[in-house]
PDB file of C-alpha atoms and ligand atoms in Angstrom:
ATOM      1  CA  MET M 193     -37.745  57.155 -22.070  1.00  0.00           C
ATOM      2  CA  PRO M 194     -38.695  58.642 -25.444  1.00  0.00           C
ATOM      3  CA  GLU M 195     -36.366  61.367 -26.534  1.00  0.00           C
ATOM      4  CA  LEU M 196     -37.097  64.134 -29.161  1.00  0.00           C
ATOM      5  CA  PRO M 197     -37.304  62.034 -32.165  1.00  0.00           C
ATOM      6  CA  GLU M 198     -39.916  59.681 -30.613  1.00  0.00           C
ATOM      7  CA  VAL M 199     -41.772  62.335 -29.456  1.00  0.00           C
ATOM      8  CA  GLU M 200     -41.968  64.170 -32.984  1.00  0.00           C
ATOM      9  CA  THR M 201     -42.660  60.877 -34.335  1.00  0.00           C
ATOM     10  CA  ILE M 202     -45.607  60.506 -31.899  1.00  0.00           C
ATOM     11  CA  ARG M 203     -46.533  64.035 -32.888  1.00  0.00           C
ATOM     12  CA  ARG M 204     -46.730  62.973 -36.550  1.00  0.00           C
ATOM     13  CA  THR M 205     -48.392  59.981 -35.926  1.00  0.00           C
ATOM     14  CA  LEU M 206     -51.565  61.515 -33.981  1.00  0.00           C
ATOM     15  CA  GLN M 207     -51.624  64.815 -36.001  1.00  0.00           C
ATOM     16  CA  GLY M 208     -53.477  63.035 -39.154  1.00  0.00           C
ATOM     17  CA  PRO M 209     -56.344  61.266 -36.939  1.00  0.00           C
ATOM     18  CA  LEU M 210     -56.733  63.898 -34.608  1.00  0.00           C
ATOM     19  CA  ILE M 211     -56.692  67.229 -36.197  1.00  0.00           C
ATOM     20  CA  ASN M 212     -60.381  68.761 -36.555  1.00  0.00           C
ATOM     21  CA  ARG M 213     -61.646  66.114 -34.305  1.00  0.00           C
ATOM     22  CA  THR M 214     -63.708  67.557 -31.084  1.00  0.00           C
ATOM     23  CA  ILE M 215     -63.360  66.116 -27.961  1.00  0.00           C
ATOM     24  CA  GLU M 216     -67.114  65.267 -26.993  1.00  0.00           C
ATOM     25  CA  SER M 217     -66.448  64.026 -23.329  1.00  0.00           C
ATOM     26  CA  ILE M 218     -63.330  62.743 -21.192  1.00  0.00           C
ATOM     27  CA  GLU M 219     -62.834  60.393 -18.596  1.00  0.00           C
ATOM     28  CA  VAL M 220     -60.073  60.429 -15.809  1.00  0.00           C
ATOM     29  CA  LEU M 221     -59.377  57.039 -14.330  1.00  0.00           C
ATOM     30  CA  TYR M 222     -56.397  58.130 -12.344  1.00  0.00           C
ATOM     31  CA  ALA M 223     -56.255  61.848 -11.447  1.00  0.00           C
ATOM     32  CA  PRO M 224     -52.746  62.533 -10.590  1.00  0.00           C
ATOM     33  CA  ILE M 225     -51.630  62.144 -14.348  1.00  0.00           C
ATOM     34  CA  ILE M 226     -53.468  65.697 -14.752  1.00  0.00           C
ATOM     35  CA  GLU M 227     -51.923  68.168 -13.091  1.00  0.00           C
ATOM     36  CA  ASP M 228     -55.191  70.794 -12.785  1.00  0.00           C
ATOM     37  CA  GLU M 229     -57.960  69.913 -10.751  1.00  0.00           C
ATOM     38  CA  THR M 230     -59.637  67.103 -12.672  1.00  0.00           C
ATOM     39  CA  GLU M 231     -63.129  68.628 -13.032  1.00  0.00           C
ATOM     40  CA  LEU M 232     -61.289  71.849 -14.333  1.00  0.00           C
ATOM     41  CA  PHE M 233     -59.278  70.031 -16.999  1.00  0.00           C
ATOM     42  CA  ILE M 234     -62.677  68.387 -18.020  1.00  0.00           C
ATOM     43  CA  GLN M 235     -64.781  71.247 -18.106  1.00  0.00           C
ATOM     44  CA  GLN M 236     -62.304  73.575 -19.691  1.00  0.00           C
ATOM     45  CA  ILE M 237     -61.460  71.494 -23.227  1.00  0.00           C
ATOM     46  CA  THR M 238     -64.707  69.443 -23.714  1.00  0.00           C
ATOM     47  CA  HIS M 239     -66.320  70.301 -26.802  1.00  0.00           C
ATOM     48  CA  GLN M 240     -63.044  71.862 -28.201  1.00  0.00           C
ATOM     49  CA  LYS M 241     -61.927  71.117 -31.784  1.00  0.00           C
ATOM     50  CA  ILE M 242     -57.927  69.793 -32.116  1.00  0.00           C
ATOM     51  CA  MET M 243     -56.526  72.321 -34.149  1.00  0.00           C
ATOM     52  CA  ASP M 244     -52.817  71.167 -34.130  1.00  0.00           C
ATOM     53  CA  ILE M 245     -50.632  69.021 -32.385  1.00  0.00           C
ATOM     54  CA  ASP M 246     -47.183  71.030 -31.434  1.00  0.00           C
ATOM     55  CA  ARG M 247     -44.136  69.967 -29.684  1.00  0.00           C
ATOM     56  CA  VAL M 248     -41.464  71.871 -27.615  1.00  0.00           C
ATOM     57  CA  GLY M 249     -38.443  69.537 -26.744  1.00  0.00           C
ATOM     58  CA  LYS M 250     -40.316  66.045 -25.273  1.00  0.00           C
ATOM     59  CA  TYR M 251     -43.451  67.515 -24.386  1.00  0.00           C
ATOM     60  CA  LEU M 252     -46.492  67.421 -26.799  1.00  0.00           C
ATOM     61  CA  ILE M 253     -48.907  70.448 -26.886  1.00  0.00           C
ATOM     62  CA  PHE M 254     -52.556  69.621 -27.791  1.00  0.00           C
ATOM     63  CA  VAL M 255     -53.562  73.027 -29.689  1.00  0.00           C
ATOM     64  CA  LEU M 256     -57.559  73.231 -29.515  1.00  0.00           C
ATOM     65  CA  GLU M 257     -59.754  76.081 -30.359  1.00  0.00           C
ATOM     66  CA  ASN M 258     -59.583  78.395 -27.396  1.00  0.00           C
ATOM     67  CA  ASP M 259     -57.159  76.425 -24.893  1.00  0.00           C
ATOM     68  CA  ALA M 260     -54.299  73.903 -24.952  1.00  0.00           C
ATOM     69  CA  PHE M 261     -52.802  71.340 -22.913  1.00  0.00           C
ATOM     70  CA  ILE M 262     -49.059  69.975 -22.591  1.00  0.00           C
ATOM     71  CA  SER M 263     -48.754  66.088 -22.194  1.00  0.00           C
ATOM     72  CA  HIS M 264     -45.235  64.861 -21.014  1.00  0.00           C
ATOM     73  CA  LEU M 265     -44.944  61.158 -21.434  1.00  0.00           C
ATOM     74  CA  ARG M 266     -42.298  60.537 -19.103  1.00  0.00           C
ATOM     75  CA  MET M 267     -41.067  57.202 -18.818  1.00  0.00           C
ATOM     76  CA  GLU M 268     -43.855  54.861 -20.637  1.00  0.00           C
ATOM     77  CA  GLY M 269     -46.798  56.848 -21.653  1.00  0.00           C
ATOM     78  CA  LYS M 270     -48.588  56.023 -24.869  1.00  0.00           C
ATOM     79  CA  TYR M 271     -51.635  56.998 -27.038  1.00  0.00           C
ATOM     80  CA  TYR M 272     -53.624  55.048 -28.599  1.00  0.00           C
ATOM     81  CA  ILE M 273     -56.615  56.169 -31.162  1.00  0.00           C
ATOM     82  CA  VAL M 274     -59.303  53.089 -31.294  1.00  0.00           C
ATOM     83  CA  PRO M 275     -63.138  52.811 -31.956  1.00  0.00           C
ATOM     84  CA  LYS M 276     -65.037  53.813 -28.970  1.00  0.00           C
ATOM     85  CA  ASP M 277     -66.259  50.220 -28.095  1.00  0.00           C
ATOM     86  CA  THR M 278     -63.019  49.094 -27.778  1.00  0.00           C
ATOM     87  CA  ALA M 279     -62.377  47.314 -24.276  1.00  0.00           C
ATOM     88  CA  TYR M 280     -60.627  49.391 -21.400  1.00  0.00           C
ATOM     89  CA  THR M 281     -57.275  47.562 -20.670  1.00  0.00           C
ATOM     90  CA  LYS M 282     -55.204  48.068 -17.450  1.00  0.00           C
ATOM     91  CA  HIS M 283     -53.024  51.213 -17.181  1.00  0.00           C
ATOM     92  CA  CYS M 284     -55.583  53.270 -19.450  1.00  0.00           C
ATOM     93  CA  HIS M 285     -55.734  56.449 -17.341  1.00  0.00           C
ATOM     94  CA  VAL M 286     -57.230  59.019 -19.609  1.00  0.00           C
ATOM     95  CA  ILE M 287     -59.906  58.524 -22.321  1.00  0.00           C
ATOM     96  CA  PHE M 288     -60.685  61.533 -24.633  1.00  0.00           C
ATOM     97  CA  HIS M 289     -64.099  60.363 -26.634  1.00  0.00           C
ATOM     98  CA  LEU M 290     -64.194  62.222 -29.902  1.00  0.00           C
ATOM     99  CA  ASN M 291     -66.481  62.365 -32.619  1.00  0.00           C
ATOM    100  CA  ASP M 292     -66.859  59.918 -35.110  1.00  0.00           C
ATOM    101  CA  ASP M 293     -66.969  57.057 -32.410  1.00  0.00           C
ATOM    102  CA  LEU M 294     -63.244  57.230 -31.994  1.00  0.00           C
ATOM    103  CA  ASP M 295     -61.209  57.673 -28.728  1.00  0.00           C
ATOM    104  CA  LEU M 296     -57.802  58.979 -28.101  1.00  0.00           C
ATOM    105  CA  ARG M 297     -56.541  57.070 -24.985  1.00  0.00           C
ATOM    106  CA  TYR M 298     -53.705  57.557 -22.972  1.00  0.00           C
ATOM    107  CA  TYR M 299     -51.771  54.406 -21.556  1.00  0.00           C
ATOM    108  CA  ASP M 300     -49.178  54.741 -18.971  1.00  0.00           C
ATOM    109  CA  THR M 301     -47.681  51.444 -16.862  1.00  0.00           C
ATOM    110  CA  ARG M 302     -45.404  53.744 -14.609  1.00  0.00           C
ATOM    111  CA  LYS M 303     -48.073  56.592 -14.159  1.00  0.00           C
ATOM    112  CA  PHE M 304     -45.402  59.271 -14.232  1.00  0.00           C
ATOM    113  CA  GLY M 305     -46.727  60.893 -17.129  1.00  0.00           C
ATOM    114  CA  ARG M 306     -48.544  64.415 -16.949  1.00  0.00           C
ATOM    115  CA  MET M 307     -50.906  66.748 -18.549  1.00  0.00           C
ATOM    116  CA  LYS M 308     -51.537  70.122 -17.731  1.00  0.00           C
ATOM    117  CA  LEU M 309     -53.695  73.159 -19.230  1.00  0.00           C
ATOM    118  CA  VAL M 310     -51.909  76.135 -20.727  1.00  0.00           C
ATOM    119  CA  ASN M 311     -52.528  79.514 -22.620  1.00  0.00           C
ATOM    120  CA  VAL M 312     -52.986  78.683 -26.165  1.00  0.00           C
ATOM    121  CA  HIS M 313     -51.387  81.937 -27.450  1.00  0.00           C
ATOM    122  CA  HIS M 314     -48.549  81.831 -25.080  1.00  0.00           C
ATOM    123  CA  TYR M 315     -47.686  77.953 -23.867  1.00  0.00           C
ATOM    124  CA  ARG M 316     -43.894  78.548 -24.851  1.00  0.00           C
ATOM    125  CA  GLN M 317     -44.072  81.536 -22.217  1.00  0.00           C
ATOM    126  CA  GLU M 318     -45.312  79.695 -19.428  1.00  0.00           C
ATOM    127  CA  LEU M 319     -44.139  76.923 -16.946  1.00  0.00           C
ATOM    128  CA  PRO M 320     -42.494  74.371 -17.645  1.00  0.00           C
ATOM    129  CA  LEU M 321     -41.943  75.270 -21.314  1.00  0.00           C
ATOM    130  CA  ALA M 322     -40.317  78.879 -20.427  1.00  0.00           C
ATOM    131  CA  LYS M 323     -37.431  77.333 -18.679  1.00  0.00           C
ATOM    132  CA  LEU M 324     -36.363  75.200 -21.791  1.00  0.00           C
ATOM    133  CA  GLY M 325     -33.463  76.684 -23.902  1.00  0.00           C
ATOM    134  CA  LYS M 326     -33.524  76.169 -27.856  1.00  0.00           C
ATOM    135  CA  GLU M 327     -33.246  73.173 -29.821  1.00  0.00           C
ATOM    136  CA  PRO M 328     -30.571  72.504 -32.337  1.00  0.00           C
ATOM    137  CA  PHE M 329     -32.756  73.462 -35.321  1.00  0.00           C
ATOM    138  CA  ASP M 330     -33.298  77.007 -33.746  1.00  0.00           C
ATOM    139  CA  ILE M 331     -30.336  77.615 -31.839  1.00  0.00           C
ATOM    140  CA  ASP M 332     -27.896  80.562 -32.927  1.00  0.00           C
ATOM    141  CA  PRO M 333     -24.702  79.103 -32.418  1.00  0.00           C
ATOM    142  CA  LYS M 334     -22.848  82.199 -31.517  1.00  0.00           C
ATOM    143  CA  ALA M 335     -25.383  82.669 -28.645  1.00  0.00           C
ATOM    144  CA  LEU M 336     -24.603  78.725 -27.448  1.00  0.00           C
ATOM    145  CA  TYR M 337     -20.773  79.512 -27.611  1.00  0.00           C
ATOM    146  CA  GLN M 338     -21.355  82.507 -25.506  1.00  0.00           C
ATOM    147  CA  LEU M 339     -23.432  80.165 -22.933  1.00  0.00           C
ATOM    148  CA  LEU M 340     -20.606  77.343 -23.227  1.00  0.00           C
ATOM    149  CA  LYS M 341     -17.913  80.051 -22.736  1.00  0.00           C
ATOM    150  CA  LYS M 342     -19.332  80.362 -19.190  1.00  0.00           C
ATOM    151  CA  THR M 343     -19.128  76.632 -18.009  1.00  0.00           C
ATOM    152  CA  GLY M 344     -16.244  74.335 -17.598  1.00  0.00           C
ATOM    153  CA  ARG M 345     -18.564  71.327 -17.113  1.00  0.00           C
ATOM    154  CA  PRO M 346     -18.149  68.278 -19.095  1.00  0.00           C
ATOM    155  CA  ILE M 347     -19.428  68.942 -22.831  1.00  0.00           C
ATOM    156  CA  LYS M 348     -21.472  65.741 -22.651  1.00  0.00           C
ATOM    157  CA  GLU M 349     -22.936  66.977 -19.300  1.00  0.00           C
ATOM    158  CA  VAL M 350     -23.986  70.500 -20.713  1.00  0.00           C
ATOM    159  CA  LEU M 351     -25.406  68.612 -24.019  1.00  0.00           C
ATOM    160  CA  LEU M 352     -27.942  67.008 -21.501  1.00  0.00           C
ATOM    161  CA  ASP M 353     -29.037  70.048 -19.876  1.00  0.00           C
ATOM    162  CA  GLN M 354     -32.304  71.409 -21.372  1.00  0.00           C
ATOM    163  CA  SER M 355     -31.851  74.794 -20.111  1.00  0.00           C
ATOM    164  CA  VAL M 356     -28.843  75.223 -22.523  1.00  0.00           C
ATOM    165  CA  ILE M 357     -29.735  73.148 -25.447  1.00  0.00           C
ATOM    166  CA  LEU M 358     -33.138  71.531 -25.692  1.00  0.00           C
ATOM    167  CA  GLY M 359     -33.998  68.161 -26.467  1.00  0.00           C
ATOM    168  CA  ILE M 360     -30.754  65.853 -26.438  1.00  0.00           C
ATOM    169  CA  GLY M 361     -31.019  63.018 -24.529  1.00  0.00           C
ATOM    170  CA  ASN M 362     -28.288  60.492 -23.261  1.00  0.00           C
ATOM    171  CA  ILE M 363     -28.444  58.245 -26.346  1.00  0.00           C
ATOM    172  CA  TYR M 364     -28.065  61.119 -28.941  1.00  0.00           C
ATOM    173  CA  ALA M 365     -25.353  62.951 -26.659  1.00  0.00           C
ATOM    174  CA  ASN M 366     -23.188  59.753 -26.757  1.00  0.00           C
ATOM    175  CA  GLU M 367     -23.606  59.602 -30.739  1.00  0.00           C
ATOM    176  CA  ILE M 368     -23.202  63.396 -30.912  1.00  0.00           C
ATOM    177  CA  CYS M 369     -19.629  63.260 -28.931  1.00  0.00           C
ATOM    178  CA  PHE M 370     -18.655  60.307 -31.202  1.00  0.00           C
ATOM    179  CA  ARG M 371     -19.202  62.361 -34.558  1.00  0.00           C
ATOM    180  CA  MET M 372     -17.427  65.350 -33.093  1.00  0.00           C
ATOM    181  CA  LYS M 373     -14.504  63.109 -31.989  1.00  0.00           C
ATOM    182  CA  ILE M 374     -14.500  64.829 -28.949  1.00  0.00           C
ATOM    183  CA  ASN M 375     -13.597  63.380 -25.360  1.00  0.00           C
ATOM    184  CA  PRO M 376     -17.317  63.435 -23.565  1.00  0.00           C
ATOM    185  CA  ILE M 377     -15.390  65.078 -20.249  1.00  0.00           C
ATOM    186  CA  ALA M 378     -13.684  67.894 -22.632  1.00  0.00           C
ATOM    187  CA  PRO M 379     -14.867  71.186 -20.782  1.00  0.00           C
ATOM    188  CA  ALA M 380     -17.297  72.735 -22.716  1.00  0.00           C
ATOM    189  CA  ASN M 381     -15.727  76.261 -22.365  1.00  0.00           C
ATOM    190  CA  HIS M 382     -12.845  74.862 -24.610  1.00  0.00           C
ATOM    191  CA  LEU M 383     -14.695  74.711 -27.594  1.00  0.00           C
ATOM    192  CA  THR M 384     -14.124  77.267 -30.301  1.00  0.00           C
ATOM    193  CA  LEU M 385     -17.029  78.925 -32.246  1.00  0.00           C
ATOM    194  CA  LYS M 386     -16.220  76.683 -35.257  1.00  0.00           C
ATOM    195  CA  ARG M 387     -16.246  73.661 -33.041  1.00  0.00           C
ATOM    196  CA  VAL M 388     -19.499  74.843 -31.635  1.00  0.00           C
ATOM    197  CA  LYS M 389     -21.092  75.357 -35.228  1.00  0.00           C
ATOM    198  CA  GLU M 390     -19.862  72.237 -35.941  1.00  0.00           C
ATOM    199  CA  LEU M 391     -21.593  70.804 -32.721  1.00  0.00           C
ATOM    200  CA  VAL M 392     -25.025  72.460 -33.815  1.00  0.00           C
ATOM    201  CA  ALA M 393     -24.545  70.759 -37.379  1.00  0.00           C
ATOM    202  CA  ILE M 394     -24.219  67.348 -35.803  1.00  0.00           C
ATOM    203  CA  SER M 395     -26.772  67.716 -33.219  1.00  0.00           C
ATOM    204  CA  ILE M 396     -29.563  68.398 -36.049  1.00  0.00           C
ATOM    205  CA  GLU M 397     -27.839  65.796 -38.424  1.00  0.00           C
ATOM    206  CA  VAL M 398     -28.254  62.903 -35.561  1.00  0.00           C
ATOM    207  CA  LEU M 399     -31.622  64.227 -34.516  1.00  0.00           C
ATOM    208  CA  ASN M 400     -33.097  64.309 -38.074  1.00  0.00           C
ATOM    209  CA  GLU M 401     -31.666  60.921 -39.021  1.00  0.00           C
ATOM    210  CA  ALA M 402     -33.488  59.542 -36.094  1.00  0.00           C
ATOM    211  CA  ILE M 403     -36.539  61.272 -36.792  1.00  0.00           C
ATOM    212  CA  ALA M 404     -36.478  60.222 -40.343  1.00  0.00           C
ATOM    213  CA  GLN M 405     -36.466  56.457 -38.861  1.00  0.00           C
ATOM    214  CA  GLY M 406     -39.125  57.394 -36.270  1.00  0.00           C
ATOM    215  CA  GLY M 407     -36.604  57.028 -33.139  1.00  0.00           C
ATOM    216  CA  THR M 408     -34.872  54.477 -31.481  1.00  0.00           C
ATOM    217  CA  THR M 409     -36.434  51.441 -29.954  1.00  0.00           C
ATOM    218  CA  ILE M 410     -34.042  50.999 -26.730  1.00  0.00           C
ATOM    219  CA  HIS M 411     -36.883  51.748 -24.811  1.00  0.00           C
ATOM    220  CA  THR M 412     -40.489  50.553 -25.184  1.00  0.00           C
ATOM    221  CA  PHE M 413     -42.613  53.210 -26.692  1.00  0.00           C
ATOM    222  CA  SER M 414     -45.706  53.616 -28.888  1.00  0.00           C
ATOM    223  CA  ALA M 415     -47.831  55.889 -30.803  1.00  0.00           C
ATOM    224  CA  ASN M 416     -51.151  54.905 -32.036  1.00  0.00           C
ATOM    225  CA  GLY M 417     -50.074  50.981 -31.542  1.00  0.00           C
ATOM    226  CA  ILE M 418     -46.660  51.537 -33.324  1.00  0.00           C
ATOM    227  CA  ASP M 419     -44.368  49.749 -31.256  1.00  0.00           C
ATOM    228  CA  GLY M 420     -40.484  48.646 -31.847  1.00  0.00           C
ATOM    229  CA  LEU M 421     -40.812  49.522 -35.514  1.00  0.00           C
ATOM    230  CA  PHE M 422     -37.868  51.469 -35.757  1.00  0.00           C
ATOM    231  CA  GLN M 423     -33.892  51.300 -35.177  1.00  0.00           C
ATOM    232  CA  VAL M 424     -31.498  53.743 -35.317  1.00  0.00           C
ATOM    233  CA  ARG M 425     -27.701  52.688 -36.064  1.00  0.00           C
ATOM    234  CA  LEU M 426     -25.753  53.658 -32.888  1.00  0.00           C
ATOM    235  CA  ASN M 427     -22.061  53.720 -33.124  1.00  0.00           C
ATOM    236  CA  VAL M 428     -21.042  53.715 -29.518  1.00  0.00           C
ATOM    237  CA  HIS M 429     -24.419  53.887 -27.189  1.00  0.00           C
ATOM    238  CA  GLY M 430     -24.896  50.730 -24.886  1.00  0.00           C
ATOM    239  CA  LYS M 431     -21.563  49.130 -26.688  1.00  0.00           C
ATOM    240  CA  LYS M 432     -19.317  48.727 -23.882  1.00  0.00           C
ATOM    241  CA  GLY M 433     -16.671  46.418 -24.795  1.00  0.00           C
ATOM    242  CA  GLN M 434     -17.496  46.143 -28.455  1.00  0.00           C
ATOM    243  CA  PRO M 435     -15.193  47.299 -31.282  1.00  0.00           C
ATOM    244  CA  CYS M 436     -15.332  51.250 -32.440  1.00  0.00           C
ATOM    245  CA  PRO M 437     -16.958  51.004 -35.960  1.00  0.00           C
ATOM    246  CA  VAL M 438     -13.915  53.428 -37.142  1.00  0.00           C
ATOM    247  CA  CYS M 439     -11.076  51.933 -35.390  1.00  0.00           C
ATOM    248  CA  GLY M 440     -12.006  48.645 -33.713  1.00  0.00           C
ATOM    249  CA  SER M 441     -10.648  49.780 -30.058  1.00  0.00           C
ATOM    250  CA  PRO M 442     -13.175  48.635 -27.716  1.00  0.00           C
ATOM    251  CA  ILE M 443     -15.735  51.051 -26.309  1.00  0.00           C
ATOM    252  CA  GLU M 444     -15.541  52.781 -22.938  1.00  0.00           C
ATOM    253  CA  LYS M 445     -18.148  53.040 -20.485  1.00  0.00           C
ATOM    254  CA  ILE M 446     -17.652  55.917 -18.051  1.00  0.00           C
ATOM    255  CA  GLN M 447     -20.228  57.868 -15.720  1.00  0.00           C
ATOM    256  CA  VAL M 448     -20.475  61.802 -16.576  1.00  0.00           C
ATOM    257  CA  GLY M 449     -22.795  63.539 -14.353  1.00  0.00           C
ATOM    258  CA  GLY M 450     -24.227  60.285 -13.180  1.00  0.00           C
ATOM    259  CA  ARG M 451     -25.466  59.118 -16.699  1.00  0.00           C
ATOM    260  CA  GLY M 452     -23.612  56.127 -18.818  1.00  0.00           C
ATOM    261  CA  THR M 453     -21.414  57.693 -21.018  1.00  0.00           C
ATOM    262  CA  TYR M 454     -20.078  55.569 -23.999  1.00  0.00           C
ATOM    263  CA  TYR M 455     -17.133  56.597 -26.231  1.00  0.00           C
ATOM    264  CA  CYS M 456     -13.920  55.572 -27.776  1.00  0.00           C
ATOM    265  CA  LYS M 457     -10.997  56.318 -26.189  1.00  0.00           C
ATOM    266  CA  LYS M 458      -8.990  56.773 -29.302  1.00  0.00           C
ATOM    267  CA  CYS M 459     -11.368  58.535 -31.808  1.00  0.00           C
ATOM    268  CA  GLN M 460     -12.479  60.788 -29.075  1.00  0.00           C
ATOM    269  CA  ARG M 461      -9.098  62.092 -28.110  1.00  0.00           C
ATOM    270  CA  LYS M 462      -9.933  65.738 -28.705  1.00  0.00           C
ATOM    271  CA  LYS M 463     -10.470  67.975 -25.662  1.00  0.00           C
ATOM    272  CA  THR M 464     -11.758  70.709 -27.879  1.00  0.00           C
TER     273      THR M 464
HETATM  274 ZN1   ZN P 634     -12.289  54.332 -32.491  1.00  0.00          ZN
END
């Protein structure tokens, strides 16, 4: 599944070629991708210009002149920008025909991705975006500290709770705990304000590194035909049994909140 850095890379990749283009017509080949009634979705946004592409967590928001729609890629969703006369291939589910004979095409082998109309002015206050917490880039460490004080859940599990802190997926949660030198099962309410400040700073650092490199390649993802181009150096994630890059102890794998959790027993001894 693409995580925040991948979606941010997709956003940046799409922005240049799409901004100021007009949606001339839309073909929906697999209706369940559109959460609204298909005809309504098509009628509402046809003939509108794409003004911006925004992102909240892992959601892309196509901001048009009078409306907006959100797009969640889920497991395998991909966008391609191709000349209109390019042959359709399997798994192409939604086609936005743009001016200048270009198509924006949405592909999804798993068909789990979704699109939905939202209010162009208030989409952050609408579901599903309204229930999401703030990203590390925007969060106030003191507010996060107050939230964490209320829960004894493992810190690793809380890092994945999108209503507490938005945009950290499993890969990055493992890497953040490693850089914090914290045990992933340490209770969240054991963290001091100083440690929460560190947590926010390290989260920003890890996400920015991943964005700078365009995300990881652990799962297939693609924006505009870019596929498997980027690689982030991971210290612990997916490295069960391999030596810790700091101390050489074998990386352990446990389950925390049902998710594969990789850590170094020796380096990550801190419980606060
Ligand atoms: Zn170690």
